[in-house]
Short mmCIF file of C-alpha atoms in Angstrom, two decimals:
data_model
loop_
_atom_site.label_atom_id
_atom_site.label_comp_id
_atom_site.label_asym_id
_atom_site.label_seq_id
_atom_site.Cartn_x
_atom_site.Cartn_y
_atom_site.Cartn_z
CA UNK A 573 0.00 0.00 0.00
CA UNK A 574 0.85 3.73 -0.44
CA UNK A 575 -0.07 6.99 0.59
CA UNK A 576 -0.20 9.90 -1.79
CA UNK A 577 0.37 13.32 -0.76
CA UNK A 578 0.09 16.63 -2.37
CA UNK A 579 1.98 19.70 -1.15
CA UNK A 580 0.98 22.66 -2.57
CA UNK A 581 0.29 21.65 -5.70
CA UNK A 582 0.08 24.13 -8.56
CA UNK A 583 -0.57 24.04 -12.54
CA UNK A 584 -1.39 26.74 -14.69
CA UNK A 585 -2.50 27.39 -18.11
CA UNK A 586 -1.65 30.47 -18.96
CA UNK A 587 -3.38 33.12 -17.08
CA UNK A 588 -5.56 30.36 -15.59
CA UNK A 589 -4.58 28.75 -12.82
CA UNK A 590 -7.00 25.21 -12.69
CA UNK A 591 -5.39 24.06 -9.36
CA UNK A 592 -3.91 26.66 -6.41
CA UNK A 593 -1.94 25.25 -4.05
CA UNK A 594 -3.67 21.89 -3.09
CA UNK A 595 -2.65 19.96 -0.30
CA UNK A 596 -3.93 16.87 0.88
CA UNK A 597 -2.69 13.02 1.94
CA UNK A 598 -4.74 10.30 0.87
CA UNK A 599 -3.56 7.30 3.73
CA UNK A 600 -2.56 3.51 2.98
CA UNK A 601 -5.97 2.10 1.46
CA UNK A 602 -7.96 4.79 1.82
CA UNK A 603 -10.55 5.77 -0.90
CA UNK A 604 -10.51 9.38 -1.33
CA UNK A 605 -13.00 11.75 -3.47
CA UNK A 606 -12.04 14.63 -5.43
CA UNK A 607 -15.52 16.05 -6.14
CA UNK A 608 -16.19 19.29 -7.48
CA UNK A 609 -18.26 21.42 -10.67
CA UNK A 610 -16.71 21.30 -14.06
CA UNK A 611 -13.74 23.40 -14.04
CA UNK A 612 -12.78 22.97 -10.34
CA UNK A 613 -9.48 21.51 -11.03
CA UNK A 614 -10.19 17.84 -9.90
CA UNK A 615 -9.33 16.50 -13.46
CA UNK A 616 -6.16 18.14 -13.70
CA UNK A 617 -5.41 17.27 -9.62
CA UNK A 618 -5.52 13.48 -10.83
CA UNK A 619 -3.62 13.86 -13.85
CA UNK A 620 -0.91 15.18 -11.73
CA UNK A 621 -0.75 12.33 -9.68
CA UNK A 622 -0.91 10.13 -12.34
CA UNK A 623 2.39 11.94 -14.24
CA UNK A 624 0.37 13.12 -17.26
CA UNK A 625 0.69 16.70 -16.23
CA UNK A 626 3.38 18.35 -14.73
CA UNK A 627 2.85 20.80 -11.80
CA UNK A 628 4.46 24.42 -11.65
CA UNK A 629 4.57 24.40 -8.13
CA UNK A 630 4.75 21.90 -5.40
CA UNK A 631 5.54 17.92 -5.21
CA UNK A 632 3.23 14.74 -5.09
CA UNK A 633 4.83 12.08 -3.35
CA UNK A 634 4.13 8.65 -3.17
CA UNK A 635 4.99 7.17 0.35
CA UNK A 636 6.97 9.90 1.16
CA UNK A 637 8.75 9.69 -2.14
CA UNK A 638 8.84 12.38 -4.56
CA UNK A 639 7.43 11.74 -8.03
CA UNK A 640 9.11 14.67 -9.90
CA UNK A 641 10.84 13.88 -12.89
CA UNK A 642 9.21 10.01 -12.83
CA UNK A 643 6.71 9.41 -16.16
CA UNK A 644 3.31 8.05 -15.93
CA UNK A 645 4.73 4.11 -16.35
CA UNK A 646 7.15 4.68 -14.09
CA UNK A 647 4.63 5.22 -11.31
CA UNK A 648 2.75 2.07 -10.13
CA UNK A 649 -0.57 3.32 -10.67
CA UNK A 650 -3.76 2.05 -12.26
CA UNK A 651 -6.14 4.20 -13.83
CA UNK A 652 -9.53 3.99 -15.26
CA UNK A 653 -10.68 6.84 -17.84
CA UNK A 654 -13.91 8.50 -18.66
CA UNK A 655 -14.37 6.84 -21.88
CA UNK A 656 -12.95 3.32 -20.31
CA UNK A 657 -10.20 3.27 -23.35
CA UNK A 658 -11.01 -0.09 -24.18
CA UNK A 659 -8.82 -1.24 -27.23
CA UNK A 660 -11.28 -2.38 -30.03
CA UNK A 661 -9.96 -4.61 -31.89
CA UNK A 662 -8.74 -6.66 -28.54
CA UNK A 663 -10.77 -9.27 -26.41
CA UNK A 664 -11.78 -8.63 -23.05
CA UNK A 665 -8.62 -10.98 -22.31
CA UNK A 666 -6.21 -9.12 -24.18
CA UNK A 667 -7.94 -5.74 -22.77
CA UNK A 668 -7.34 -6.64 -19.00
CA UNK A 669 -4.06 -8.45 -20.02
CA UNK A 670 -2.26 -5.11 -21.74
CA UNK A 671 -0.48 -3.90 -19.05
CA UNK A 672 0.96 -7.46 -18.19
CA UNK A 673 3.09 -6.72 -21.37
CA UNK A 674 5.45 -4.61 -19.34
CA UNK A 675 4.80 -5.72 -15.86
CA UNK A 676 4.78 -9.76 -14.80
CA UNK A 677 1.49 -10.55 -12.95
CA UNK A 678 1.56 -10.10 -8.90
CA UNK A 679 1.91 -12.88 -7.13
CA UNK A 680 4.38 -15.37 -9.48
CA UNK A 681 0.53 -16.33 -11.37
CA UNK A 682 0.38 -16.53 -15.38
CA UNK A 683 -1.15 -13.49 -17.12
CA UNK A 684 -4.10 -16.15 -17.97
CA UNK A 685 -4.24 -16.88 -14.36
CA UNK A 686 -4.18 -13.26 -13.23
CA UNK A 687 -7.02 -12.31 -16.17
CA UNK A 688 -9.32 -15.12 -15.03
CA UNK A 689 -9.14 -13.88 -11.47
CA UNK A 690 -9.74 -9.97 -12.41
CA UNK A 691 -12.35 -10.57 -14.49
CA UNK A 692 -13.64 -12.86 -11.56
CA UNK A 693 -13.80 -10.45 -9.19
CA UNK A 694 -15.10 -7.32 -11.79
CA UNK A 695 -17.79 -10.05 -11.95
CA UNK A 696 -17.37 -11.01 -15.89
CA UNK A 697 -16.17 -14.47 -15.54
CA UNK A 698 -15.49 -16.45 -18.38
CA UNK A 699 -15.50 -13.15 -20.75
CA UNK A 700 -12.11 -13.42 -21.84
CA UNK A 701 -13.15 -14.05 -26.00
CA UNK A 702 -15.59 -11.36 -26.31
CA UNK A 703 -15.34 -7.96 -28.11
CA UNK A 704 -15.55 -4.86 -26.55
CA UNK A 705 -17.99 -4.10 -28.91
CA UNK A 706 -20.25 -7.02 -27.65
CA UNK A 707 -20.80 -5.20 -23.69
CA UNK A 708 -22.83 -2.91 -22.16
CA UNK A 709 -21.39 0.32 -21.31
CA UNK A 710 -21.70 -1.12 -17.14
CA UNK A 711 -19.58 -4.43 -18.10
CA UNK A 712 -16.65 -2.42 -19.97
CA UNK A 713 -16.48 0.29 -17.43
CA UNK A 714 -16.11 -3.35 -15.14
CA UNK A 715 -13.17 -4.26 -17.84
CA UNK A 716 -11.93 -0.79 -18.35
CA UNK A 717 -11.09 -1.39 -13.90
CA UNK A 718 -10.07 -5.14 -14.90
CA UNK A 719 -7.23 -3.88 -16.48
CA UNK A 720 -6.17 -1.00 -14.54
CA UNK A 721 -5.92 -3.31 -11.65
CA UNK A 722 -3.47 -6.41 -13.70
CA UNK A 723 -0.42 -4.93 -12.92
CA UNK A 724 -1.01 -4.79 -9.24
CA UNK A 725 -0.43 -1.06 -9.09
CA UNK A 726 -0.41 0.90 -5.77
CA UNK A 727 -2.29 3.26 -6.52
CA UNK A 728 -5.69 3.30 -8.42
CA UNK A 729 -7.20 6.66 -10.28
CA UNK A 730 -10.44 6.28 -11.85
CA UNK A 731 -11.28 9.72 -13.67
CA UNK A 732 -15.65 9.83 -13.68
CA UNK A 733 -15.86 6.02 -14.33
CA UNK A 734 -19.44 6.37 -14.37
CA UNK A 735 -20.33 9.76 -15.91
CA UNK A 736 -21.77 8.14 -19.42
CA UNK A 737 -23.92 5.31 -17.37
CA UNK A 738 -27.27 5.92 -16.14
CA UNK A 739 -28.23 6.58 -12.37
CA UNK A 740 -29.40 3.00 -11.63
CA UNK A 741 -26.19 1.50 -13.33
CA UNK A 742 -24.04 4.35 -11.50
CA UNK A 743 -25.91 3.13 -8.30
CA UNK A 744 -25.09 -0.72 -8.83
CA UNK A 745 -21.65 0.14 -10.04
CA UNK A 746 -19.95 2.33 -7.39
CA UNK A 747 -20.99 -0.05 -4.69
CA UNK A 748 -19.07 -2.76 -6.88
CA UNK A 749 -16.02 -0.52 -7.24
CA UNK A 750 -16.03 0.12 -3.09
CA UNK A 751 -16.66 -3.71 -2.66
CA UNK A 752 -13.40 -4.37 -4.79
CA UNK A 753 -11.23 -1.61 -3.43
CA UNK A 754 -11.95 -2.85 0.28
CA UNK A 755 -11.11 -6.43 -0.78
CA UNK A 756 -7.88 -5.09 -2.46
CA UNK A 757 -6.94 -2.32 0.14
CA UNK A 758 -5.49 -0.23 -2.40
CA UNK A 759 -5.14 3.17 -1.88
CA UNK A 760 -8.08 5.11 -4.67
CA UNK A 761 -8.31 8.36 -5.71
CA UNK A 762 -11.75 9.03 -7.20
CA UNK A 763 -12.57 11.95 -9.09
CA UNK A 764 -16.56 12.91 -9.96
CA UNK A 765 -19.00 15.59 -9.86
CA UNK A 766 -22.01 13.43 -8.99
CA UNK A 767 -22.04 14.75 -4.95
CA UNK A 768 -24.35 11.59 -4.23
CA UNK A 769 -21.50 9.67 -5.73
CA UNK A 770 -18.83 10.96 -3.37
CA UNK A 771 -20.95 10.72 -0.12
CA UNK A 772 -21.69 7.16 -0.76
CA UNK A 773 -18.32 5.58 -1.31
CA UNK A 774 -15.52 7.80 -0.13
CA UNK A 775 -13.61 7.26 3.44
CA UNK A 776 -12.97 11.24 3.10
CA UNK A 777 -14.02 13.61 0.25
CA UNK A 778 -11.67 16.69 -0.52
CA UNK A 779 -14.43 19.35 -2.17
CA UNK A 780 -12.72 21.55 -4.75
CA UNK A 781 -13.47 24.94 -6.36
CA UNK A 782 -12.04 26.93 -8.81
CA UNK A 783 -8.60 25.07 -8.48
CA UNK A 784 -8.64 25.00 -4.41
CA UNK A 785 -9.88 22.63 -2.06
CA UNK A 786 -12.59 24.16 0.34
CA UNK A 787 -13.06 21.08 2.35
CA UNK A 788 -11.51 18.15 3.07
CA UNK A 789 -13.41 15.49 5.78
CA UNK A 790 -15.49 12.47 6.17
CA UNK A 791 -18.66 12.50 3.81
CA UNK A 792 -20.73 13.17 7.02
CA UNK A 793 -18.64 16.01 8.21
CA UNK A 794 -18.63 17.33 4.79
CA UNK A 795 -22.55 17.25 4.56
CA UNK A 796 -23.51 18.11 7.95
CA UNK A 797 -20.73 20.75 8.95
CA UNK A 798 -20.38 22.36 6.11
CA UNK A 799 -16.69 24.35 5.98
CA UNK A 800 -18.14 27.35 3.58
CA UNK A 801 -20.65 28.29 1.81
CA UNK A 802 -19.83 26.89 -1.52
CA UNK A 803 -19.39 23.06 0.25
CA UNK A 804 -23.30 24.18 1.97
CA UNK A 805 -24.13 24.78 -1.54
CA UNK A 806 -22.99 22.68 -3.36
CA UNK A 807 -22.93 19.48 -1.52
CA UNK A 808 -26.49 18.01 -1.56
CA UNK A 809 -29.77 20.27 -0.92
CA UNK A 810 -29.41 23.03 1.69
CA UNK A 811 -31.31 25.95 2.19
CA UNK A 812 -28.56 29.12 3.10
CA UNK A 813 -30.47 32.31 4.89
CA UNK A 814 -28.14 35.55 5.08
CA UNK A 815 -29.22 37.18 8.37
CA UNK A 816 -27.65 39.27 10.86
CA UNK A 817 -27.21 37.24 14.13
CA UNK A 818 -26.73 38.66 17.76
CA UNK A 819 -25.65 36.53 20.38
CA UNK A 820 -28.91 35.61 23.35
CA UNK A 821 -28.22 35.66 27.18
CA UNK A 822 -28.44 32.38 27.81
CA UNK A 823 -27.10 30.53 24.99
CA UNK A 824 -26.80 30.59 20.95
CA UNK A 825 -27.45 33.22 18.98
CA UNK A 826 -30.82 34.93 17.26
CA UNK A 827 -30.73 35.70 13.76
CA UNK A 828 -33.00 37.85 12.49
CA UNK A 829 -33.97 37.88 8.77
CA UNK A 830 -35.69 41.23 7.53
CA UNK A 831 -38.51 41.38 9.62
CA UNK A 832 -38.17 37.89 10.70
CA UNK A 833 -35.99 35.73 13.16
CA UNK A 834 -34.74 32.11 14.38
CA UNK A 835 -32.19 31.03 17.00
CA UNK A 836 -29.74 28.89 16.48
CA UNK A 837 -27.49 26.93 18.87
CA UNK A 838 -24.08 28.85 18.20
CA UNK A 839 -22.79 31.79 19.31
CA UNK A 840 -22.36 34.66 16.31
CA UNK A 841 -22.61 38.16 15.74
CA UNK A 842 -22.99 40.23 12.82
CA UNK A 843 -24.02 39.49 9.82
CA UNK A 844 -23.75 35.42 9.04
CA UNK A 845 -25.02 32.81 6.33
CA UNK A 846 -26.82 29.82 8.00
CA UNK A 847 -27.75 26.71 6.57
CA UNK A 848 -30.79 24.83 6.83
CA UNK A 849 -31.33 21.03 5.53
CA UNK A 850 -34.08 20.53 4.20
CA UNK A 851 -34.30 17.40 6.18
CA UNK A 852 -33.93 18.66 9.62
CA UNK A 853 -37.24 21.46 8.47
CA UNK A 854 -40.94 19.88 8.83
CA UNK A 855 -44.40 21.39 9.32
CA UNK A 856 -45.70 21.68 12.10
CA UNK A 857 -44.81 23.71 16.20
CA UNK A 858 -41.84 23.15 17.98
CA UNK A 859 -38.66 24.77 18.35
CA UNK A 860 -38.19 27.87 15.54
CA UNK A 861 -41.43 28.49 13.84
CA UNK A 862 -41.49 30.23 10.25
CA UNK A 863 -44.49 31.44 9.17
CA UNK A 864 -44.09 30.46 5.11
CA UNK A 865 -46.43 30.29 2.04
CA UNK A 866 -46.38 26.76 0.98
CA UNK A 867 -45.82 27.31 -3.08
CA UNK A 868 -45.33 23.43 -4.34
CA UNK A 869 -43.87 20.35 -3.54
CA UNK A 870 -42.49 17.41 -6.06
CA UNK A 871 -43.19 13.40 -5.47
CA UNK A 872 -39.81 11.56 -5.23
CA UNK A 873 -41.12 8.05 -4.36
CA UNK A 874 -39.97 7.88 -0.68
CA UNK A 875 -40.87 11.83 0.52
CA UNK A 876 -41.62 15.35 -1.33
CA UNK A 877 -39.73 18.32 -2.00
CA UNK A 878 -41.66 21.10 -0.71
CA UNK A 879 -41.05 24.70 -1.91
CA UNK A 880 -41.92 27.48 0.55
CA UNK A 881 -41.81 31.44 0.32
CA UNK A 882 -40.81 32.75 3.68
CA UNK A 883 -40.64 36.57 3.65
CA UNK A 884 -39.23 36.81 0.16
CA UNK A 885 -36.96 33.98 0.81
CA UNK A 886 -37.21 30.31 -0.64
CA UNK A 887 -37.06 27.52 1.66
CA UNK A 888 -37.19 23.78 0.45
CA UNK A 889 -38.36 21.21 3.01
CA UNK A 890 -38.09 17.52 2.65
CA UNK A 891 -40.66 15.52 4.57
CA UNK A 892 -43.05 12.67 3.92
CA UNK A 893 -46.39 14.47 3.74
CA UNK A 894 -46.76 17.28 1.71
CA UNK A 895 -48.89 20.09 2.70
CA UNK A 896 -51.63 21.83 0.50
CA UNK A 897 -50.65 24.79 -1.03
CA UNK A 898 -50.85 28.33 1.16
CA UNK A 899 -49.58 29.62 4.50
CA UNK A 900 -48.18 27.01 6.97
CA UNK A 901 -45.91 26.27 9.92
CA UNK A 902 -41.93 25.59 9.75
CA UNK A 903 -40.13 24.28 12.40
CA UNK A 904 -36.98 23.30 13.41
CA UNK A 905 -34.84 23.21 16.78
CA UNK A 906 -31.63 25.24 17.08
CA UNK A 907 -28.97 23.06 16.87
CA UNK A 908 -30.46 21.68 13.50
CA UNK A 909 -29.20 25.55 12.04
CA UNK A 910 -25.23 25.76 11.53
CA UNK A 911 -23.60 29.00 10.88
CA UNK A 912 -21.17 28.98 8.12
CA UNK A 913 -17.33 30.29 8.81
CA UNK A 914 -17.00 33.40 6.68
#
């Protein structure tokens, strides 16, 4: 196993600079998420770890060894591409097999040994004589990892694996790819915009924007303490009210919102952002109660998406029974509102 660490890592393109001083470690085994919007610099992050870009500033190391000046082969990684790379006019055997031309299969096995296991445990077994050509886009993405994981590497990249598959594929498919890299233990940097993606099979997520990370922490941390108001935006649903918060006697603070207020558990003054989940809103008394204007809410199968107008703000509450249309009752208790750092 190795860990992977990036120390102020720069690149630049011209005027642009896509990432700005990025530094993170990704432990022994650990699978860790870049996730970001298009543009954020996660692309470009994993090509420098990968040797296909080189940065203008800083070092990645690879168990506390630096990788300047060593190519892409030269690097004991695996990597799985967007568009899988599959070679057409291979089999699925000779596919998985490629990088065995340079590097002898772990273990002291034969390269037929070592494709028959992959394939195996990508769940494809006995595939070896069919043509790319012949799979769905779910079982090459499955080959496309086959063969990034031959050579044994240390280190496994996957650049959105899933991006071209649709949601109930993605769904199957990322729980297959966690299953594997448990079983392995190989250290995984992921890289994807999907945030539902991220939450659900990272050990730690690093949230980029514009060429920085923002936040770095578990997927829980990430979603529930949000580190800024991009990572409250941008990570999942979230309601974020700008107010102007004074701190109460007792304890917390009170933020009040034009002509409106709520408390909230922490202590703040001056003007603040808070952010809401719509989760931890519902209708009803209790705690902080909004008067809103219920405007609509949207079926998703298992609860609704409810749009409210409170005060010339929108709020979006998530619950299981929608309310009719017209004024109503939001609630929620303090602690359930978290400032966001400035």
């Amino acid at each position: 196993m190795t860990s992977v660490e990036l120390d102020g890592l720069v690149r630049e393109f011209g005027p642009t600079r896509a990432v700005d001083d990025v530094s993170v470690t990704v432990a022994d085994g650990e699978f860790f998420t870049l996730v970001g919007p298009s543009g954020c610099g996660k692309t470009t992050t994993l090509r420098l770890i990968a040797g296909f870009e080189n940065p203008d500033g800083g070092d990645v190391r690879f168990g506390g060894e630096s990788t300047t000046g060593v190519p892409p082969e030269d690097r004991d990684v695996g990597i799985v591409f967007q568009s899988y790379a599959l070679f057409p006019h291979m089999t699925v055997g000779e596919n998985v097999a490629y990088g065995l031309r340079f590097r002898d299969p772990p273990d002291g096995v034969s390269t037929a040994e070592r494709v028959a296991e992959l394939l195996e445990l990508v769940d494809l077994p006995g595939m070896e004589d069919r043509e790319p050509s012949a799979l769905s886009g779910g079982q090459q993405q499955r080959v496309a990892l086959a063969r990034a994981l031959a050579p044994g590497p240390s280190v496994l990249l996957l650049d959105e694996p899933m991006s071209a598959l649709d949601a109930r594929l993605r769904e199957r498919l990322r729980g297959k790819v966690k299953e594997i890299q448990r079983e392995l233990d190989i250290t995984t940097v992921y890289v994807t915009h999907d945030q539902e993606e991220a939450l659900s099979v990272s050990d730690r997520v690093a949230v980029m924007h514009d060429g920085r990370v923002e936040q770095v922490g578990t997927p829980e941390a990430v979603y529930r303490e949000p580190a800024s108001r991009f990572v409250a935006e941008f990570v999942g649903d979230n309601n974020v009210v700008d107010g102007s918060a004074s701190p109460l006697e007792t304890r917390g603070s009170s933020v009040a919102v034009g002509s409106a207020s709520f408390d909230v558990a922490e202590s703040a003054s001056g003007n603040v952002a808070v952010s809401l989940r719509p989760e931890a809103l519902s209708f009803g008394s209790g705690g902080n109660e909004l008067d809103v204007v219920v405007e609509r809410a949207e079926f998703l199968g298992d609860a609704y998406k409810v749009y409210c107008d409170w005060h010339g703000t929108q709020l979006l509450v998530k619950t299981t029974d929608a309310p009719e249309p017209g004024p109503a009752t939001v609630t929620f208790p303090p602690e359930a509102a978290d400032v966001l750092p400035e």
